[in-house]
Amino acid sequence: MALLRYEGQGSELAIAWPGDADAARAAFAAAHRALNGFTLESKVELVTLRVEAEGSVPPSARPVLPRGNGAEAIGRQILHGASGSVEASVFDRARLGAGDHIIGPAIVTQLDATTLVAPGWWAEVLASGSLLLRHGVQS
C-alpha cells in the first residue's frame, strides 16, 4: 500500500503498490482522476510505503528462573495506610528464584517497579519470573 500526493498537497491517496515508480504515478493519476475528475502536471510525492510480510519463525525461548533457596528479606520498611502503620519486609526481586514465597506485608523492589504484597496476601515466584499474588492463607 502506498500513499501518494501531488507536491504541495496536504492529503494523500492510497493505491496498491504496483511494483515501480512509473506504474505508481500512473495508478495515482487514475485514482486522482476518479476521485476529483482531473489530474495535475505536478510532481508526485511518495509519502508512505507500507510493506507487510508473512513467515514462520520458531517460537522464542522463554526464560526459566532457577529454583529459589527461600526468599530472604534485605530490610524492613514501615507502611502507612488508612488502617494504621505496619512493618513490611523488603525483598530484592533479582535475588528471588522460582518457587520462593513472600508473605505480606512485604515490598518487592526492582529497577523498574515496586510490588506491594499487602497484609493478608502472599506472592509466589513462578519459573517465568512472574510474581503471582494471592489473597488468603498460603497453600
CSV table of C-alpha atoms in Angstrom, one decimal:
chain,number,residue,atom,x,y,z
A,1,MET,CA,0.0,0.0,0.0
A,2,ALA,CA,1.3,3.4,-0.9
A,3,LEU,CA,0.2,6.9,-0.1
A,4,LEU,CA,0.9,9.5,-2.8
A,5,ARG,CA,0.1,13.1,-3.4
A,6,TYR,CA,0.9,15.9,-5.7
A,7,GLU,CA,3.8,18.0,-4.5
A,8,GLY,CA,2.5,20.7,-2.0
A,9,GLN,CA,-0.8,19.0,-1.3
A,10,GLY,CA,-1.8,18.2,2.3
A,11,SER,CA,-3.6,14.9,1.7
A,12,GLU,CA,-2.6,11.6,0.1
A,13,LEU,CA,-4.4,9.0,-1.9
A,14,ALA,CA,-3.9,5.3,-1.2
A,15,ILE,CA,-3.0,3.0,-4.0
A,16,ALA,CA,-1.9,-0.6,-4.2
A,17,TRP,CA,1.8,-0.6,-4.9
A,18,PRO,CA,2.3,-1.7,-8.5
A,19,GLY,CA,6.0,-2.5,-8.1
A,20,ASP,CA,7.8,0.5,-9.6
A,21,ALA,CA,7.6,4.3,-9.6
A,22,ASP,CA,6.3,4.8,-13.1
A,23,ALA,CA,3.4,2.4,-12.6
A,24,ALA,CA,2.7,4.1,-9.2
A,25,ARG,CA,2.5,7.5,-10.8
A,26,ALA,CA,0.0,6.2,-13.4
A,27,ALA,CA,-2.1,4.4,-10.7
A,28,PHE,CA,-2.1,7.6,-8.6
A,29,ALA,CA,-3.2,9.7,-11.6
A,30,ALA,CA,-6.0,7.3,-12.3
A,31,ALA,CA,-7.1,7.4,-8.7
A,32,HIS,CA,-6.9,11.2,-8.5
A,33,ARG,CA,-8.9,11.5,-11.8
A,34,ALA,CA,-11.6,9.0,-10.5
A,35,LEU,CA,-11.9,10.9,-7.2
A,36,ASN,CA,-11.5,14.6,-8.3
A,37,GLY,CA,-12.2,14.5,-12.1
A,38,PHE,CA,-8.8,15.8,-13.1
A,39,THR,CA,-5.0,15.4,-12.9
A,40,LEU,CA,-2.3,17.9,-12.5
A,41,GLU,CA,1.1,18.4,-14.2
A,42,SER,CA,2.9,18.4,-10.9
A,43,LYS,CA,5.5,16.2,-9.3
A,44,VAL,CA,4.1,13.2,-7.4
A,45,GLU,CA,5.4,12.5,-3.9
A,46,LEU,CA,5.5,9.1,-2.3
A,47,VAL,CA,4.7,9.8,1.3
A,48,THR,CA,4.3,6.4,2.8
A,49,LEU,CA,5.0,2.9,1.5
A,50,ARG,CA,3.7,0.1,3.7
A,51,VAL,CA,5.1,-3.4,3.4
A,52,GLU,CA,3.6,-6.5,5.0
A,53,ALA,CA,5.3,-9.8,5.2
A,54,GLU,CA,4.3,-13.2,6.5
A,55,GLY,CA,6.5,-16.0,7.6
A,56,SER,CA,7.2,-18.7,10.1
A,57,VAL,CA,9.6,-18.2,12.9
A,58,PRO,CA,10.4,-20.6,15.7
A,59,PRO,CA,8.9,-19.6,19.0
A,60,SER,CA,11.2,-17.6,21.2
A,61,ALA,CA,12.7,-19.4,24.1
A,62,ARG,CA,11.1,-18.4,27.4
A,63,PRO,CA,13.5,-17.8,30.2
A,64,VAL,CA,13.3,-20.2,33.1
A,65,LEU,CA,14.2,-18.8,36.5
A,66,PRO,CA,16.4,-21.1,38.6
A,67,ARG,CA,14.9,-22.6,41.7
A,68,GLY,CA,15.0,-20.3,44.7
A,69,ASN,CA,16.5,-21.1,48.1
A,70,GLY,CA,13.8,-19.3,50.0
A,71,ALA,CA,13.2,-15.6,49.9
A,72,GLU,CA,15.3,-13.6,52.3
A,73,ALA,CA,14.4,-10.0,53.2
A,74,ILE,CA,17.1,-7.3,52.6
A,75,GLY,CA,15.4,-4.9,55.0
A,76,ARG,CA,12.3,-3.6,56.7
A,77,GLN,CA,10.0,-0.6,55.9
A,78,ILE,CA,7.1,1.0,57.7
A,79,LEU,CA,4.0,1.2,55.6
A,80,HIS,CA,1.4,3.8,56.5
A,81,GLY,CA,-2.2,3.2,55.4
A,82,ALA,CA,-5.8,4.1,56.3
A,83,SER,CA,-5.9,1.4,58.9
A,84,GLY,CA,-2.6,2.4,60.5
A,85,SER,CA,1.0,1.6,60.2
A,86,VAL,CA,2.6,-1.9,59.7
A,87,GLU,CA,6.2,-3.1,59.3
A,88,ALA,CA,6.9,-4.8,56.0
A,89,SER,CA,9.8,-6.9,54.8
A,90,VAL,CA,11.7,-5.7,51.8
A,91,PHE,CA,12.9,-8.1,49.1
A,92,ASP,CA,15.1,-7.6,46.1
A,93,ARG,CA,13.4,-9.1,43.0
A,94,ALA,CA,16.8,-10.1,41.5
A,95,ARG,CA,17.5,-12.4,44.4
A,96,LEU,CA,14.3,-14.3,44.1
A,97,GLY,CA,14.1,-17.7,42.5
A,98,ALA,CA,11.3,-20.0,41.2
A,99,GLY,CA,9.1,-21.3,44.0
A,100,ASP,CA,10.1,-18.6,46.5
A,101,HIS,CA,7.2,-17.4,48.6
A,102,ILE,CA,6.7,-14.0,50.2
A,103,ILE,CA,4.1,-13.4,52.9
A,104,GLY,CA,2.6,-9.9,53.2
A,105,PRO,CA,3.0,-7.3,54.3
A,106,ALA,CA,6.1,-7.0,52.0
A,107,ILE,CA,7.7,-4.9,49.4
A,108,VAL,CA,9.4,-6.3,46.4
A,109,THR,CA,11.8,-3.9,44.7
A,110,GLN,CA,13.4,-4.0,41.3
A,111,LEU,CA,14.9,-1.5,38.8
A,112,ASP,CA,11.6,-0.6,37.0
A,113,ALA,CA,8.9,-1.4,39.5
A,114,THR,CA,7.9,-1.9,43.1
A,115,THR,CA,5.4,-4.6,44.1
A,116,LEU,CA,3.4,-4.3,47.3
A,117,VAL,CA,2.3,-7.6,48.9
A,118,ALA,CA,-0.4,-6.3,51.2
A,119,PRO,CA,-1.3,-7.8,54.6
A,120,GLY,CA,-3.4,-11.0,54.1
A,121,TRP,CA,-1.7,-11.6,50.7
A,122,TRP,CA,1.2,-13.7,49.6
A,123,ALA,CA,3.3,-13.9,46.5
A,124,GLU,CA,4.8,-16.9,44.7
A,125,VAL,CA,7.7,-16.5,42.2
A,126,LEU,CA,6.9,-18.5,39.1
A,127,ALA,CA,9.5,-20.2,36.8
A,128,SER,CA,8.8,-17.5,34.2
A,129,GLY,CA,9.9,-14.9,36.7
A,130,SER,CA,6.4,-13.5,37.2
A,131,LEU,CA,5.1,-12.8,40.7
A,132,LEU,CA,1.7,-14.4,41.4
A,133,LEU,CA,-0.1,-12.6,44.2
A,134,ARG,CA,-2.8,-14.5,46.1
A,135,HIS,CA,-5.2,-13.5,48.8
A,136,GLY,CA,-5.6,-15.6,51.9
A,137,VAL,CA,-3.7,-18.4,53.5
A,138,GLN,CA,-0.6,-19.6,51.7
A,139,SER,CA,-1.1,-23.1,50.2
